[in-house]
PDB file of C-alpha atoms in Angstrom:
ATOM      1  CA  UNK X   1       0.000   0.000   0.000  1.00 46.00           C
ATOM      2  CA  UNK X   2       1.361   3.809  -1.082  1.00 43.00           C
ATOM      3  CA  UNK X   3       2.242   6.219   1.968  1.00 50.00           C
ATOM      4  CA  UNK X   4      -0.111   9.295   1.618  1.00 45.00           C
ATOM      5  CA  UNK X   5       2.373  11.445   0.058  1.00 46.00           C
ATOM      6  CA  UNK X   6       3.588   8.649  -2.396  1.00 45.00           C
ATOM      7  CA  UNK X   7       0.267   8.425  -3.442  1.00 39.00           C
ATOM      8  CA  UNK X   8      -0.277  12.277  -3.912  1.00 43.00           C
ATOM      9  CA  UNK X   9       2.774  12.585  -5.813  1.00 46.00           C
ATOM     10  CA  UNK X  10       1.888   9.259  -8.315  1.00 44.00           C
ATOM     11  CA  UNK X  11      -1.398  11.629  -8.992  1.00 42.00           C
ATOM     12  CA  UNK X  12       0.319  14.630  -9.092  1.00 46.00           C
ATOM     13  CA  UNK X  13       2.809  12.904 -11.611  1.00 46.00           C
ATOM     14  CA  UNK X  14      -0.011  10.950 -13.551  1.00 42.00           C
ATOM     15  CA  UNK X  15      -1.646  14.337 -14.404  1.00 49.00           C
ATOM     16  CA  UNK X  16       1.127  16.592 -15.363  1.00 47.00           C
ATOM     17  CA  UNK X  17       2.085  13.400 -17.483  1.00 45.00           C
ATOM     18  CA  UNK X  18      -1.383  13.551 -18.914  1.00 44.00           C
ATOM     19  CA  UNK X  19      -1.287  17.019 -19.446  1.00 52.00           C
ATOM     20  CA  UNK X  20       2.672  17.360 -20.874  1.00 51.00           C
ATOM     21  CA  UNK X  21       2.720  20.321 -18.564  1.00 57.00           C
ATOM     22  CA  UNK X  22       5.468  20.004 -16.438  1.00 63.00           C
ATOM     23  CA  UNK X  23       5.348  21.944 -13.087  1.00 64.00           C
ATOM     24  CA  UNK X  24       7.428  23.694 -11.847  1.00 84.00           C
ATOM     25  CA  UNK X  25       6.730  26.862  -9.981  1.00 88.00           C
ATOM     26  CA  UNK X  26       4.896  26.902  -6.537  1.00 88.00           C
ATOM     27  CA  UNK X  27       2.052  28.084  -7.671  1.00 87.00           C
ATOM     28  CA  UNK X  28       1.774  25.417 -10.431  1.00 88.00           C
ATOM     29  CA  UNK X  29       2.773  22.686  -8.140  1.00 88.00           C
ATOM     30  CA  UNK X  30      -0.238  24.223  -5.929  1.00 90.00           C
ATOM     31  CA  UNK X  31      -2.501  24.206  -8.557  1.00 89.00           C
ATOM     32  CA  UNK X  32      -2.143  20.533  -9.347  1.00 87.00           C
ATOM     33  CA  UNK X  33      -2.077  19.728  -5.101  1.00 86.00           C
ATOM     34  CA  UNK X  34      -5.543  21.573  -5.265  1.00 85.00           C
ATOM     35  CA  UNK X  35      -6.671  19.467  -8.467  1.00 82.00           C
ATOM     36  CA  UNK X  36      -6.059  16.146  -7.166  1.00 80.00           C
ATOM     37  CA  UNK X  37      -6.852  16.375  -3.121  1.00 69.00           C
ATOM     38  CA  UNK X  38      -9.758  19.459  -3.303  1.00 70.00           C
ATOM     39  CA  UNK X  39     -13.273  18.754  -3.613  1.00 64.00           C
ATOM     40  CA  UNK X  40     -13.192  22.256  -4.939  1.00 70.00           C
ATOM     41  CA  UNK X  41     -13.685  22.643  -8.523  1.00 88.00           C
ATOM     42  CA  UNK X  42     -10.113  23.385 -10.129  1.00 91.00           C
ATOM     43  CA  UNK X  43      -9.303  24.736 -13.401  1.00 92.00           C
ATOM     44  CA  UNK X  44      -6.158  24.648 -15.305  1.00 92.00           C
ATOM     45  CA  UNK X  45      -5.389  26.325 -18.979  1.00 92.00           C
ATOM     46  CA  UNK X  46      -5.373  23.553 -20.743  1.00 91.00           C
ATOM     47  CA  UNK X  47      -9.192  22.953 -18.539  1.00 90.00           C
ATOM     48  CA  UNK X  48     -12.439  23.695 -21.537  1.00 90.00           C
ATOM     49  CA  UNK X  49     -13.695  27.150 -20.663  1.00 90.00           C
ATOM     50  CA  UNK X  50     -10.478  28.303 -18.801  1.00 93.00           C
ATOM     51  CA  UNK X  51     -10.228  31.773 -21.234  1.00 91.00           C
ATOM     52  CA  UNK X  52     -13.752  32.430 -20.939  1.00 92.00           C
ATOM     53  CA  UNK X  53     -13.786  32.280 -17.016  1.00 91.00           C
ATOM     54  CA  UNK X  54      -9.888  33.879 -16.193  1.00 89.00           C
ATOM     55  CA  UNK X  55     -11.491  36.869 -18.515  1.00 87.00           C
ATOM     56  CA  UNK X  56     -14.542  37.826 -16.793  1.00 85.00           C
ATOM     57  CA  UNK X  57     -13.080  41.207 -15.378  1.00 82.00           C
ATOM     58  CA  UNK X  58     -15.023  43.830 -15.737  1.00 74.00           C
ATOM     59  CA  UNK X  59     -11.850  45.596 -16.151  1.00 75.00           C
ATOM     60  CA  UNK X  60      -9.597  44.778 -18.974  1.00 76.00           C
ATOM     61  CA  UNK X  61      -6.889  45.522 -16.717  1.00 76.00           C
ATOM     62  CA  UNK X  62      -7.621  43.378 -13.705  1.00 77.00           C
ATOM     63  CA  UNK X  63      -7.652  40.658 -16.747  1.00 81.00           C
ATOM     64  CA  UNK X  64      -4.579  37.816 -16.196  1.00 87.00           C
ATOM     65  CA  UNK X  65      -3.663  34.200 -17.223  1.00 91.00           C
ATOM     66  CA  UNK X  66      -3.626  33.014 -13.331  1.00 93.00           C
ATOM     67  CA  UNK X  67      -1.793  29.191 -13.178  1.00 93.00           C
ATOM     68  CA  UNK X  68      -5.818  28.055 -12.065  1.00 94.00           C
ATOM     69  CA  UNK X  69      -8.836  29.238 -11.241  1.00 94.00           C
ATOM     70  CA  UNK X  70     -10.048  27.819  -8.034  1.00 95.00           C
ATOM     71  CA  UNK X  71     -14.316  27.931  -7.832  1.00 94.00           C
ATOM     72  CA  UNK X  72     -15.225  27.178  -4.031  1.00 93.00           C
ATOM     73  CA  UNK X  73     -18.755  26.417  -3.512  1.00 91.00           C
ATOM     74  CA  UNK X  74     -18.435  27.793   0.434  1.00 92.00           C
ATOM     75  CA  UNK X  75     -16.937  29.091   3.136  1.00 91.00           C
ATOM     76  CA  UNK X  76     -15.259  25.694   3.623  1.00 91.00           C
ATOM     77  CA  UNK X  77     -13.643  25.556   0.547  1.00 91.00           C
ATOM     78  CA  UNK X  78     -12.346  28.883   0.630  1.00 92.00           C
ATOM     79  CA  UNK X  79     -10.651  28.627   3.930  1.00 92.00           C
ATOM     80  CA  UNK X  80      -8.937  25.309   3.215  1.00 90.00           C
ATOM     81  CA  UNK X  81      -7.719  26.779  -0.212  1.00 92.00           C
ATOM     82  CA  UNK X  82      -6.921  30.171   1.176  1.00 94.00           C
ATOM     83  CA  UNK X  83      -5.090  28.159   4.123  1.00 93.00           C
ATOM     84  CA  UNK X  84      -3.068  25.788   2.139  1.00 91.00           C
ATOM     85  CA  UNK X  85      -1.772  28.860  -0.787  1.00 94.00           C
ATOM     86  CA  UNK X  86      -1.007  30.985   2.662  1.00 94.00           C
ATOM     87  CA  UNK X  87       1.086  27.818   4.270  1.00 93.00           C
ATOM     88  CA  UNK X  88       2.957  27.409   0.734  1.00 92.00           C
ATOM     89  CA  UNK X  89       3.385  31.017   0.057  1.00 94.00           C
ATOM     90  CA  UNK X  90       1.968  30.889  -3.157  1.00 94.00           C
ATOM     91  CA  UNK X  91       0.691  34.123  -4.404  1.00 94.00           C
ATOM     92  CA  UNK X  92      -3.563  34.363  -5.586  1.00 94.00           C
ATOM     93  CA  UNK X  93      -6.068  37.064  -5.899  1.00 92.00           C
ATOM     94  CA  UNK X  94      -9.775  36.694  -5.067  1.00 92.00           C
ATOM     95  CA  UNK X  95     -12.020  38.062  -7.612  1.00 91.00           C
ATOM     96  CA  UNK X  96     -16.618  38.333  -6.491  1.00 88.00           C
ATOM     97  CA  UNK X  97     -16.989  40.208 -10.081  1.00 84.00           C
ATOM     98  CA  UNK X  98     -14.234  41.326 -11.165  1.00 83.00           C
ATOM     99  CA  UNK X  99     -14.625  45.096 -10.835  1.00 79.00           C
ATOM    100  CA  UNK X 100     -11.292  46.087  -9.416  1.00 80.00           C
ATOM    101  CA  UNK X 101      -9.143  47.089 -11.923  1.00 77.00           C
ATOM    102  CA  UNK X 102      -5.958  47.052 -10.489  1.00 78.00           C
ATOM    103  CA  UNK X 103      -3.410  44.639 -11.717  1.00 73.00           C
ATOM    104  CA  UNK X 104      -3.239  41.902  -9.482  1.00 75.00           C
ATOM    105  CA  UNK X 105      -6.403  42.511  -7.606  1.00 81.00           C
ATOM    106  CA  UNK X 106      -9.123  40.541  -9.351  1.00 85.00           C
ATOM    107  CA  UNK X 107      -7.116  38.016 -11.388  1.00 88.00           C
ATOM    108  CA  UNK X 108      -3.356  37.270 -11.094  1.00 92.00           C
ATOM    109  CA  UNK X 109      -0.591  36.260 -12.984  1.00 90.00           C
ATOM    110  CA  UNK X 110       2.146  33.380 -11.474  1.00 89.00           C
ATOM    111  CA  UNK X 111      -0.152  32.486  -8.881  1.00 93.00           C
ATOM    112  CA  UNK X 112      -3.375  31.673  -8.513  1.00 95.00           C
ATOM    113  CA  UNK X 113      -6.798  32.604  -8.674  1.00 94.00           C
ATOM    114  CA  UNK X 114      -9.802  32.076  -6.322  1.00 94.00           C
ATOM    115  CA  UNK X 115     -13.236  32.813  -8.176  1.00 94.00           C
ATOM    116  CA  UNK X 116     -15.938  33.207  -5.630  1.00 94.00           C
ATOM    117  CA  UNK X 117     -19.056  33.316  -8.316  1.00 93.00           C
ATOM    118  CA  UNK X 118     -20.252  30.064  -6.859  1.00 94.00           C
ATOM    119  CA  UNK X 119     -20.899  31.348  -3.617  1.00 95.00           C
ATOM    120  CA  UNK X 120     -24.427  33.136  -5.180  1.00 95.00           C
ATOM    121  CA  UNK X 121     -27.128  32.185  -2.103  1.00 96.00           C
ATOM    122  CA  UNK X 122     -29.816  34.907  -2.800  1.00 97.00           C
ATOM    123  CA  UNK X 123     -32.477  34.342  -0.176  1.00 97.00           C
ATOM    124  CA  UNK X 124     -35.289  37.777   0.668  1.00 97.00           C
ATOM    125  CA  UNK X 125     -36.683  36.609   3.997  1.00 96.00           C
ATOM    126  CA  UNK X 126     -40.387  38.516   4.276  1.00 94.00           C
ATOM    127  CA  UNK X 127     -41.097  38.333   7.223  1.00 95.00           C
ATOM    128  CA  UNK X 128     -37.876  40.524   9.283  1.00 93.00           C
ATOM    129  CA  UNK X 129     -37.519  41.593   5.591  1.00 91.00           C
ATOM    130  CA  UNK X 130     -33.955  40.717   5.175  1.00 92.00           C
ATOM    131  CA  UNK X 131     -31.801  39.310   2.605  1.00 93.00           C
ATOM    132  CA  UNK X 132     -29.094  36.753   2.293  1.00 94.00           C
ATOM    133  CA  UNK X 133     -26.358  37.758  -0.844  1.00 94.00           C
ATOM    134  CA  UNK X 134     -23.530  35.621  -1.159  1.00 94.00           C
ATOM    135  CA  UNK X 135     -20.304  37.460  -2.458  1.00 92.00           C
ATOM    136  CA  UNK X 136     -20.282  35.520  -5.553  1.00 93.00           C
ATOM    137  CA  UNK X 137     -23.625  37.808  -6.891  1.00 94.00           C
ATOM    138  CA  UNK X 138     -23.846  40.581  -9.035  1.00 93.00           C
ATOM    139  CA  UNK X 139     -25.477  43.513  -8.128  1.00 92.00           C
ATOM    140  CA  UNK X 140     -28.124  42.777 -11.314  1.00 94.00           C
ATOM    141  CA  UNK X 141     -29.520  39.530  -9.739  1.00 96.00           C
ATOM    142  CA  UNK X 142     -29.813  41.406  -6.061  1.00 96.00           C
ATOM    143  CA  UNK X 143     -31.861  44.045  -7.406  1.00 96.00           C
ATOM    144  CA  UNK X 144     -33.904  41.517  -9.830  1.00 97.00           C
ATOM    145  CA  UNK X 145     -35.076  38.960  -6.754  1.00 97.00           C
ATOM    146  CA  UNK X 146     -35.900  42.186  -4.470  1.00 96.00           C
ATOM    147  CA  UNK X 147     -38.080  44.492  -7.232  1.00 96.00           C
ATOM    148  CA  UNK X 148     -40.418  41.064  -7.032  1.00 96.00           C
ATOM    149  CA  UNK X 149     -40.992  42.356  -3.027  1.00 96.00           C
ATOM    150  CA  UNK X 150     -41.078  45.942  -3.379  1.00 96.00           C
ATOM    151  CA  UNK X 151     -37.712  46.434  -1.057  1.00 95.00           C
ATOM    152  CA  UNK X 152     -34.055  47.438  -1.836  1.00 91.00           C
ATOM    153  CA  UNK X 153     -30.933  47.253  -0.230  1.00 88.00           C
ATOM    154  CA  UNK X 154     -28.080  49.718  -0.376  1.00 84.00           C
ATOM    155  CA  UNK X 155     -25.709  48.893  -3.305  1.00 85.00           C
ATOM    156  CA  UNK X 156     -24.072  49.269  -6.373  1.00 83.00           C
ATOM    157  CA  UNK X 157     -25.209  51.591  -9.097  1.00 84.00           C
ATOM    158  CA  UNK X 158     -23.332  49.195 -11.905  1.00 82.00           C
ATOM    159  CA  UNK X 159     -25.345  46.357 -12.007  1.00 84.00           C
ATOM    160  CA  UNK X 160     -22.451  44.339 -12.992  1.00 83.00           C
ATOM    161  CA  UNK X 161     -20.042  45.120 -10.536  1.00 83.00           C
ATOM    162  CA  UNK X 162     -20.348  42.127  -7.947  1.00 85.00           C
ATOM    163  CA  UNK X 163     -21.273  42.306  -4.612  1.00 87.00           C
ATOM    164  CA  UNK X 164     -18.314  41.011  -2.421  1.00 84.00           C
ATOM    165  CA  UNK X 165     -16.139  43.546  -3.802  1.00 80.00           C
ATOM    166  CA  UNK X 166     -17.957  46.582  -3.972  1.00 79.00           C
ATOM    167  CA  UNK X 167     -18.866  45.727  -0.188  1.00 79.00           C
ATOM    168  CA  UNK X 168     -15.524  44.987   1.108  1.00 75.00           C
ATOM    169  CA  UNK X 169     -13.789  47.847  -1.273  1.00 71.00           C
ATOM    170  CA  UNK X 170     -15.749  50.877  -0.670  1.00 62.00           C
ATOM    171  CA  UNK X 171     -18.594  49.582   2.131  1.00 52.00           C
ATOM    172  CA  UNK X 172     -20.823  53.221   0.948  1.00 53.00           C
ATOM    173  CA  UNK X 173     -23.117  54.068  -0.782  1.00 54.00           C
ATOM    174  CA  UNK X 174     -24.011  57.620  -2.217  1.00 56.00           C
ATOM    175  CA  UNK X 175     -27.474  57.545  -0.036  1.00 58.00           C
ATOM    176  CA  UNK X 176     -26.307  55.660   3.131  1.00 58.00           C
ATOM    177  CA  UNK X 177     -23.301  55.169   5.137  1.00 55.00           C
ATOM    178  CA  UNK X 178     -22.650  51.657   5.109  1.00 58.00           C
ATOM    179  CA  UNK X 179     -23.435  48.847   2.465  1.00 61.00           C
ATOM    180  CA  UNK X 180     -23.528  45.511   4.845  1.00 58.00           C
ATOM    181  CA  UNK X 181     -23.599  44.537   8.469  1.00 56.00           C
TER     182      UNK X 181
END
């Protein structure tokens, strides 16, 4: 029977083998650790849509060819990704929509990149007339569920701009002082 590790590196070999793309950077090497062990979804650039999803910045500057694109489905995921890039040192940016357009902010180059658009819960409760808005939302599909109740919340003006970073990047809006709680 394989030690642990043997076995991770026989995968980790069998891919890149697979693949013919040798790695060798940490961030690479990270990127294939994530593929094999995560339950997270993992994309690589040789991965069907990879150009379509590293591109959808809604800056063309913020717009990189990151080593993967990691898609977390929850707060689980994104701690045990965030935890195991921080432990190898491997740089990544986390991108909700994509609306920062500094380089290096929503998508990265020679490292890697955590996409939160999965995390989308959208629940209105009625009743204490609240609403639930994961990060990975756009501002568009906020404003869509709450019209249907006759209520708002205090947001973006952009309706593609997502939610997690316009929240945790300015936090104000120009009617209110504060955008969350």
């Amino acid at each position: 029977m394989l030690a642990p590790t043997a076995l991770l590196t026989s995968l980790v070999v069998a891919r890149v083998s697979a693949q013919q793309q040798p790695a060798s950077t940490p961030w690479e090497l990270a990127c294939l650790h994530l593929g094999v062990v995560s339950s997270t979804a993992t994309i690589f650039p040789w991965s069907r849509g990879y150009s379509a999803i590293s591109e959808q910045n809604w800056s063309g500057t913020a717009r990189a060819k990151p080593a993967c694109i990691v898609r977390p489905e929850n707060a689980s995921q994104v701690q045990t990704v965030v935890r195991l890039l921080s432990r190898r040192r491997v740089p990544f940016a986390i991108r909700s929509g994509g609306h920062n357009p500094a380089p290096g902010a929503a998508s990265i180059k020679d490292g890697v990149l955590l996409d939160l658009s999965r995390l989308d819960d959208l629940v209105y409760e009625s009743g204490n007339k609240t609403v639930t808005v994961g990060t990975g939302n756009k501002w568009t599909a906020v404003y869509s569920l709450l019209d249907q109740h006759d209520v708002t919340v205090v947001g973006g003006r952009i309706l593609d701009v997502g939610v997690g970073g316009l929240l945790l990047g300015s936090k104000s809006s120009p009617r209110a002082d504060i955008g969350c709680r």
